[in-house]
mmCIF file of C-alpha atoms in Angstrom:
data_model
loop_
_atom_site.group_PDB
_atom_site.id
_atom_site.type_symbol
_atom_site.label_atom_id
_atom_site.label_comp_id
_atom_site.label_asym_id
_atom_site.label_seq_id
_atom_site.Cartn_x
_atom_site.Cartn_y
_atom_site.Cartn_z
ATOM 1 C CA MET A 1 0.000 0.000 0.000
ATOM 2 C CA LEU A 2 1.101 3.574 -0.668
ATOM 3 C CA ASP A 3 1.016 4.468 3.020
ATOM 4 C CA ASP A 4 3.028 1.408 4.071
ATOM 5 C CA PHE A 5 6.133 3.300 5.146
ATOM 6 C CA LEU A 6 8.089 4.095 8.261
ATOM 7 C CA ASP A 7 8.910 7.421 9.873
ATOM 8 C CA ILE A 8 10.728 10.036 7.816
ATOM 9 C CA SER A 9 12.549 13.057 9.186
ATOM 10 C CA VAL A 10 14.191 15.899 7.267
ATOM 11 C CA SER A 11 16.961 18.359 8.080
ATOM 12 C CA ILE A 12 17.728 21.650 6.344
ATOM 13 C CA VAL A 13 20.564 24.018 7.246
ATOM 14 C CA THR A 14 19.995 27.736 6.724
ATOM 15 C CA PHE A 15 22.273 30.757 6.689
ATOM 16 C CA ASN A 16 21.130 34.259 5.719
ATOM 17 C CA ASN A 17 18.246 32.966 3.597
ATOM 18 C CA SER A 18 15.640 35.573 4.549
ATOM 19 C CA ASP A 19 15.108 36.645 0.932
ATOM 20 C CA VAL A 20 13.842 33.202 -0.132
ATOM 21 C CA LEU A 21 12.971 31.449 3.117
ATOM 22 C CA LYS A 22 9.255 32.206 3.361
ATOM 23 C CA ASN A 23 8.591 31.187 -0.240
ATOM 24 C CA ARG A 24 10.647 28.018 0.045
ATOM 25 C CA LEU A 25 8.940 26.866 3.248
ATOM 26 C CA GLU A 26 5.510 27.558 1.763
ATOM 27 C CA ILE A 27 6.462 25.242 -1.103
ATOM 28 C CA LEU A 28 8.120 22.524 0.982
ATOM 29 C CA LEU A 29 5.798 22.185 3.964
ATOM 30 C CA PRO A 30 2.774 20.881 1.983
ATOM 31 C CA ILE A 31 5.018 18.394 0.166
ATOM 32 C CA LEU A 32 6.468 17.107 3.430
ATOM 33 C CA LYS A 33 3.003 16.819 4.967
ATOM 34 C CA GLU A 34 1.692 14.898 1.938
ATOM 35 C CA ASN A 35 4.575 12.458 2.361
ATOM 36 C CA GLY A 36 4.026 11.881 6.072
ATOM 37 C CA VAL A 37 7.217 13.573 7.249
ATOM 38 C CA ASN A 38 6.896 13.757 11.029
ATOM 39 C CA LYS A 39 9.821 16.037 11.795
ATOM 40 C CA LEU A 40 11.478 18.897 9.903
ATOM 41 C CA ILE A 41 14.552 20.066 11.763
ATOM 42 C CA ILE A 42 15.868 23.403 10.558
ATOM 43 C CA VAL A 43 19.327 24.285 11.806
ATOM 44 C CA ASP A 44 20.293 27.918 11.411
ATOM 45 C CA SER A 45 24.020 28.622 11.335
ATOM 46 C CA ALA A 46 23.980 31.979 13.153
ATOM 47 C CA SER A 47 22.292 34.031 10.425
ATOM 48 C CA THR A 48 22.779 37.788 10.653
ATOM 49 C CA ASP A 49 19.689 38.755 8.635
ATOM 50 C CA LYS A 50 16.009 38.073 9.436
ATOM 51 C CA THR A 51 16.239 34.308 8.847
ATOM 52 C CA GLN A 52 15.854 33.348 12.515
ATOM 53 C CA ALA A 53 12.839 35.615 13.000
ATOM 54 C CA ILE A 54 11.112 34.068 9.981
ATOM 55 C CA LEU A 55 11.910 30.565 11.231
ATOM 56 C CA LYS A 56 10.464 31.320 14.654
ATOM 57 C CA ASP A 57 7.261 32.571 13.036
ATOM 58 C CA PHE A 58 6.880 29.364 10.990
ATOM 59 C CA ALA A 59 7.751 27.123 13.936
ATOM 60 C CA SER A 60 5.018 28.773 16.024
ATOM 61 C CA VAL A 61 2.447 27.775 13.387
ATOM 62 C CA TYR A 62 3.775 24.397 12.179
ATOM 63 C CA PRO A 63 4.442 21.845 14.969
ATOM 64 C CA VAL A 64 6.369 19.653 12.510
ATOM 65 C CA ILE A 65 9.233 22.184 12.614
ATOM 66 C CA ASP A 66 11.951 21.912 15.245
ATOM 67 C CA LEU A 67 14.484 24.726 15.327
ATOM 68 C CA ILE A 68 18.129 24.561 16.304
ATOM 69 C CA LEU A 69 19.623 28.050 16.373
ATOM 70 C CA LEU A 70 23.401 27.917 16.492
ATOM 71 C CA SER A 71 25.586 30.662 17.935
ATOM 72 C CA GLN A 72 28.196 30.304 15.171
ATOM 73 C CA ASN A 73 28.439 28.994 11.626
ATOM 74 C CA ARG A 74 30.444 25.780 11.694
ATOM 75 C CA GLY A 75 29.474 24.510 8.269
ATOM 76 C CA PHE A 76 27.044 22.298 6.375
ATOM 77 C CA GLY A 77 27.984 18.969 7.921
ATOM 78 C CA TYR A 78 28.090 20.282 11.477
ATOM 79 C CA GLY A 79 24.648 21.801 11.074
ATOM 80 C CA HIS A 80 23.076 18.623 9.739
ATOM 81 C CA ASN A 81 24.778 16.573 12.451
ATOM 82 C CA MET A 82 22.977 18.620 15.096
ATOM 83 C CA ALA A 83 19.723 17.300 13.609
ATOM 84 C CA ILE A 84 20.967 13.784 12.863
ATOM 85 C CA ARG A 85 21.922 13.191 16.507
ATOM 86 C CA GLU A 86 18.412 13.850 17.773
ATOM 87 C CA VAL A 87 16.147 12.154 15.204
ATOM 88 C CA ARG A 88 14.461 8.837 15.956
ATOM 89 C CA SER A 89 13.083 8.130 12.490
ATOM 90 C CA GLN A 90 13.607 5.109 10.273
ATOM 91 C CA TYR A 91 14.759 7.294 7.375
ATOM 92 C CA HIS A 92 16.313 10.736 7.334
ATOM 93 C CA ILE A 93 16.558 13.175 4.444
ATOM 94 C CA VAL A 94 19.431 15.634 4.213
ATOM 95 C CA MET A 95 18.395 18.347 1.786
ATOM 96 C CA ASN A 96 19.059 21.918 0.745
ATOM 97 C CA LEU A 97 16.536 24.685 1.138
ATOM 98 C CA ASP A 98 16.569 25.120 -2.649
ATOM 99 C CA THR A 99 15.690 21.468 -3.398
ATOM 100 C CA THR A 100 12.117 20.343 -4.142
ATOM 101 C CA PRO A 101 10.813 16.763 -4.470
ATOM 102 C CA ASN A 102 8.727 17.112 -7.634
ATOM 103 C CA GLN A 103 6.778 13.844 -7.845
ATOM 104 C CA LYS A 104 3.599 12.991 -5.969
ATOM 105 C CA ASN A 105 4.313 10.859 -2.886
ATOM 106 C CA SER A 106 7.973 10.631 -3.913
ATOM 107 C CA LEU A 107 9.289 10.432 -0.346
ATOM 108 C CA ILE A 108 6.846 7.665 0.527
ATOM 109 C CA LYS A 109 7.949 5.775 -2.574
ATOM 110 C CA MET A 110 11.602 6.252 -1.662
ATOM 111 C CA SER A 111 10.938 4.810 1.781
ATOM 112 C CA GLN A 112 9.199 1.842 0.129
ATOM 113 C CA TYR A 113 12.291 1.350 -2.047
ATOM 114 C CA MET A 114 14.469 1.295 1.053
ATOM 115 C CA ASN A 115 12.093 -1.132 2.767
ATOM 116 C CA VAL A 116 12.629 -3.712 0.017
ATOM 117 C CA HIS A 117 16.367 -2.984 -0.393
ATOM 118 C CA PRO A 118 17.744 -3.388 3.144
ATOM 119 C CA ASP A 119 21.306 -3.318 1.837
ATOM 120 C CA VAL A 120 20.907 0.280 0.599
ATOM 121 C CA ASP A 121 21.823 2.974 3.132
ATOM 122 C CA LEU A 122 21.782 6.029 0.859
ATOM 123 C CA LEU A 123 19.374 6.615 -2.020
ATOM 124 C CA SER A 124 20.153 9.453 -4.399
ATOM 125 C CA PRO A 125 17.547 10.679 -6.924
ATOM 126 C CA LEU A 126 17.957 12.174 -10.374
ATOM 127 C CA VAL A 127 18.486 15.915 -9.913
ATOM 128 C CA ARG A 128 17.118 18.435 -12.401
ATOM 129 C CA TYR A 129 17.361 22.178 -12.842
ATOM 130 C CA PRO A 130 14.088 24.128 -12.649
ATOM 131 C CA ASN A 131 13.930 24.111 -16.476
ATOM 132 C CA GLY A 132 14.000 20.302 -16.492
ATOM 133 C CA ASP A 133 17.597 19.806 -17.606
ATOM 134 C CA ILE A 134 19.561 17.126 -15.764
ATOM 135 C CA GLN A 135 22.241 18.185 -13.305
ATOM 136 C CA TYR A 136 25.215 15.941 -13.964
ATOM 137 C CA LEU A 137 25.866 14.738 -10.438
ATOM 138 C CA THR A 138 26.517 11.022 -10.995
ATOM 139 C CA ARG A 139 30.173 11.539 -10.258
ATOM 140 C CA ASN A 140 33.178 9.247 -9.964
ATOM 141 C CA GLU A 141 35.207 9.057 -6.807
ATOM 142 C CA PRO A 142 37.449 12.119 -7.194
ATOM 143 C CA THR A 143 41.107 12.392 -7.991
ATOM 144 C CA VAL A 144 43.270 15.474 -7.580
ATOM 145 C CA PHE A 145 43.292 15.916 -11.358
ATOM 146 C CA ASP A 146 39.509 15.670 -11.699
ATOM 147 C CA LEU A 147 38.804 18.237 -9.010
ATOM 148 C CA GLY A 148 41.600 20.508 -10.182
ATOM 149 C CA ILE A 149 40.341 20.791 -13.748
ATOM 150 C CA ARG A 150 36.771 21.362 -12.517
ATOM 151 C CA LEU A 151 38.031 24.372 -10.574
ATOM 152 C CA LEU A 152 39.637 25.694 -13.770
ATOM 153 C CA GLY A 153 36.351 25.611 -15.682
ATOM 154 C CA SER A 154 34.207 23.351 -17.866
ATOM 155 C CA THR A 155 36.339 23.759 -21.029
ATOM 156 C CA TRP A 156 39.501 22.241 -19.515
ATOM 157 C CA PHE A 157 40.047 18.572 -20.491
ATOM 158 C CA LYS A 158 36.407 18.387 -21.519
ATOM 159 C CA ASN A 159 36.390 14.649 -22.263
ATOM 160 C CA ARG A 160 37.815 13.866 -18.849
ATOM 161 C CA GLN A 161 35.248 16.097 -17.161
ATOM 162 C CA GLU A 162 32.418 14.405 -19.054
ATOM 163 C CA LYS A 163 33.750 11.014 -18.013
ATOM 164 C CA PHE A 164 33.916 12.174 -14.383
ATOM 165 C CA VAL A 165 30.177 12.953 -14.368
ATOM 166 C CA HIS A 166 29.183 9.933 -16.513
ATOM 167 C CA LEU A 167 27.725 12.226 -19.149
ATOM 168 C CA GLU A 168 27.015 9.415 -21.625
ATOM 169 C CA ASP A 169 25.998 6.556 -19.354
ATOM 170 C CA GLY A 170 24.987 7.755 -15.901
ATOM 171 C CA TYR A 171 21.431 9.042 -15.937
ATOM 172 C CA ASP A 172 19.020 6.462 -17.321
ATOM 173 C CA HIS A 173 19.506 3.464 -15.047
ATOM 174 C CA GLU A 174 19.863 2.489 -11.418
ATOM 175 C CA GLN A 175 23.446 2.087 -10.255
ATOM 176 C CA LYS A 176 25.779 2.215 -7.307
ATOM 177 C CA ILE A 177 26.890 5.809 -6.809
ATOM 178 C CA LEU A 178 30.374 6.690 -5.617
ATOM 179 C CA ASN A 179 29.888 10.409 -5.063
ATOM 180 C CA ALA A 180 26.350 11.516 -4.193
ATOM 181 C CA THR A 181 25.160 15.108 -4.023
ATOM 182 C CA GLY A 182 24.364 16.628 -0.639
ATOM 183 C CA SER A 183 21.504 18.636 -2.136
ATOM 184 C CA PHE A 184 19.243 15.628 -1.429
ATOM 185 C CA MET A 185 20.186 12.395 0.324
ATOM 186 C CA PHE A 186 17.628 9.801 1.469
ATOM 187 C CA LEU A 187 19.370 7.899 4.249
ATOM 188 C CA ARG A 188 18.806 5.001 6.609
ATOM 189 C CA THR A 189 18.922 6.758 9.986
ATOM 190 C CA GLU A 190 20.451 3.882 11.939
ATOM 191 C CA THR A 191 23.371 3.684 9.525
ATOM 192 C CA LEU A 192 23.768 7.453 9.396
ATOM 193 C CA GLN A 193 23.955 7.693 13.183
ATOM 194 C CA ARG A 194 26.219 4.662 13.516
ATOM 195 C CA ILE A 195 28.869 6.183 11.239
ATOM 196 C CA GLY A 196 28.588 9.523 13.029
ATOM 197 C CA GLY A 197 26.939 11.536 10.272
ATOM 198 C CA PHE A 198 29.082 13.985 8.351
ATOM 199 C CA ASP A 199 32.764 14.548 9.016
ATOM 200 C CA GLU A 200 32.708 18.001 10.615
ATOM 201 C CA ARG A 201 36.232 18.854 9.504
ATOM 202 C CA TYR A 202 34.714 20.027 6.221
ATOM 203 C CA PHE A 203 33.146 23.471 6.487
ATOM 204 C CA LEU A 204 31.615 23.228 3.014
ATOM 205 C CA TYR A 205 32.196 21.055 -0.063
ATOM 206 C CA MET A 206 33.421 17.425 -0.114
ATOM 207 C CA GLU A 207 31.353 16.488 2.959
ATOM 208 C CA ASP A 208 28.812 14.745 0.687
ATOM 209 C CA THR A 209 31.579 12.946 -1.214
ATOM 210 C CA ASP A 210 33.125 11.876 2.086
ATOM 211 C CA LEU A 211 29.805 10.604 3.454
ATOM 212 C CA THR A 212 29.121 8.610 0.279
ATOM 213 C CA LYS A 213 32.514 6.931 0.509
ATOM 214 C CA THR A 214 32.006 6.133 4.187
ATOM 215 C CA ILE A 215 28.613 4.593 3.466
ATOM 216 C CA ASN A 216 30.018 2.521 0.597
ATOM 217 C CA GLU A 217 32.756 1.269 2.920
ATOM 218 C CA ASN A 218 30.052 -0.158 5.183
ATOM 219 C CA GLY A 219 27.038 -0.708 2.912
ATOM 220 C CA LYS A 220 25.708 0.671 -0.346
ATOM 221 C CA ALA A 221 24.804 4.044 -1.871
ATOM 222 C CA MET A 222 22.509 3.881 -4.897
ATOM 223 C CA LEU A 223 21.246 6.310 -7.506
ATOM 224 C CA SER A 224 17.829 5.701 -9.043
ATOM 225 C CA PRO A 225 16.355 7.876 -11.831
ATOM 226 C CA GLU A 226 12.946 6.544 -10.788
ATOM 227 C CA PHE A 227 12.972 9.411 -8.277
ATOM 228 C CA GLU A 228 13.529 13.075 -9.130
ATOM 229 C CA VAL A 229 14.065 16.380 -7.356
ATOM 230 C CA ILE A 230 14.483 19.946 -8.571
ATOM 231 C CA HIS A 231 17.570 21.785 -7.354
ATOM 232 C CA GLU A 232 17.985 25.493 -7.974
ATOM 233 C CA TRP A 233 21.760 25.337 -7.374
ATOM 234 C CA GLN A 234 22.145 28.434 -5.190
ATOM 235 C CA ARG A 235 25.862 28.037 -4.566
ATOM 236 C CA GLY A 236 28.893 30.276 -4.356
ATOM 237 C CA ASN A 237 31.710 27.921 -5.351
ATOM 238 C CA HIS A 238 32.680 30.018 -8.386
ATOM 239 C CA SER A 239 33.658 32.956 -6.175
ATOM 240 C CA PHE A 240 37.213 33.438 -4.924
ATOM 241 C CA SER A 241 36.224 32.708 -1.327
ATOM 242 C CA GLY A 242 34.221 29.669 -2.447
ATOM 243 C CA SER A 243 37.235 28.334 -4.339
ATOM 244 C CA LYS A 244 39.430 28.758 -1.254
ATOM 245 C CA ILE A 245 36.971 26.744 0.828
ATOM 246 C CA MET A 246 36.780 24.089 -1.894
ATOM 247 C CA ILE A 247 40.573 23.722 -2.052
ATOM 248 C CA SER A 248 40.758 23.461 1.745
ATOM 249 C CA SER A 249 38.105 20.711 1.703
ATOM 250 C CA MET A 250 39.907 18.879 -1.110
ATOM 251 C CA ILE A 251 43.106 18.793 0.937
ATOM 252 C CA LYS A 252 41.228 17.433 3.960
ATOM 253 C CA TYR A 253 39.540 14.787 1.810
ATOM 254 C CA PHE A 254 42.740 13.505 0.218
ATOM 255 C CA ASN A 255 44.615 13.598 3.523
ATOM 256 C CA LYS A 256 41.895 11.347 4.932
ATOM 257 C CA TRP A 257 41.363 8.930 2.028
ATOM 258 C CA GLY A 258 44.702 9.059 0.203
ATOM 259 C CA TRP A 259 46.065 11.240 -2.567
ATOM 260 C CA ARG A 260 44.818 9.748 -5.846
ATOM 261 C CA LEU A 261 46.497 12.016 -8.365
ATOM 262 C CA TRP A 262 45.019 10.622 -11.586
#
């Protein structure tokens, strides 16, 4: 039956999102309710705009929302871990504020998939832009070369970059995924808590790659195009400061997992 699913919780980390927050929550809350989500934990990373005031207003109206208001911004993984440590659900979704499940009952159906695939600990959907184009996020496990040329731009070693994101073969069939996107991760809570959630040494970037590798060391991460989400891709990694953070995270990743140059 469609409603034969177990508890689902969701966490979203915010930081200075007051310009889009009200609209995004008005979109997401009905979708989460339709899918039986029993807890939405929003962790704010010490916003300096009106984000916290807006969150408090929504939380006073919607009991499904739990707020965690941090006194400092310690990054994406740290924020989600604050939520992960307190949930008691069967499945937990890590998602961005700018991500929208775009199929009816999609979260229920993802939980049903996990029910019949007990070896899967992370389920990653097909991710599309708002215009319907596919975001090429079925990525290989990274090497220094692959990440370096991506920082240089999409025209550098184009064939290698297309191979890295499985441009020709990665988006029309179910497969094990080596490098899932943190914009939307459907996770088995028990596994997520057992491995300790995200590695908090990453402030931003590479924490999703690291988590995928950790899960694959202990179980299985899968991508299925049967499920889709829309991601607006509100990121700053093309800025100078964003590139500095990315390089710092790359160094931490390769120090942890080994320096694969090529």
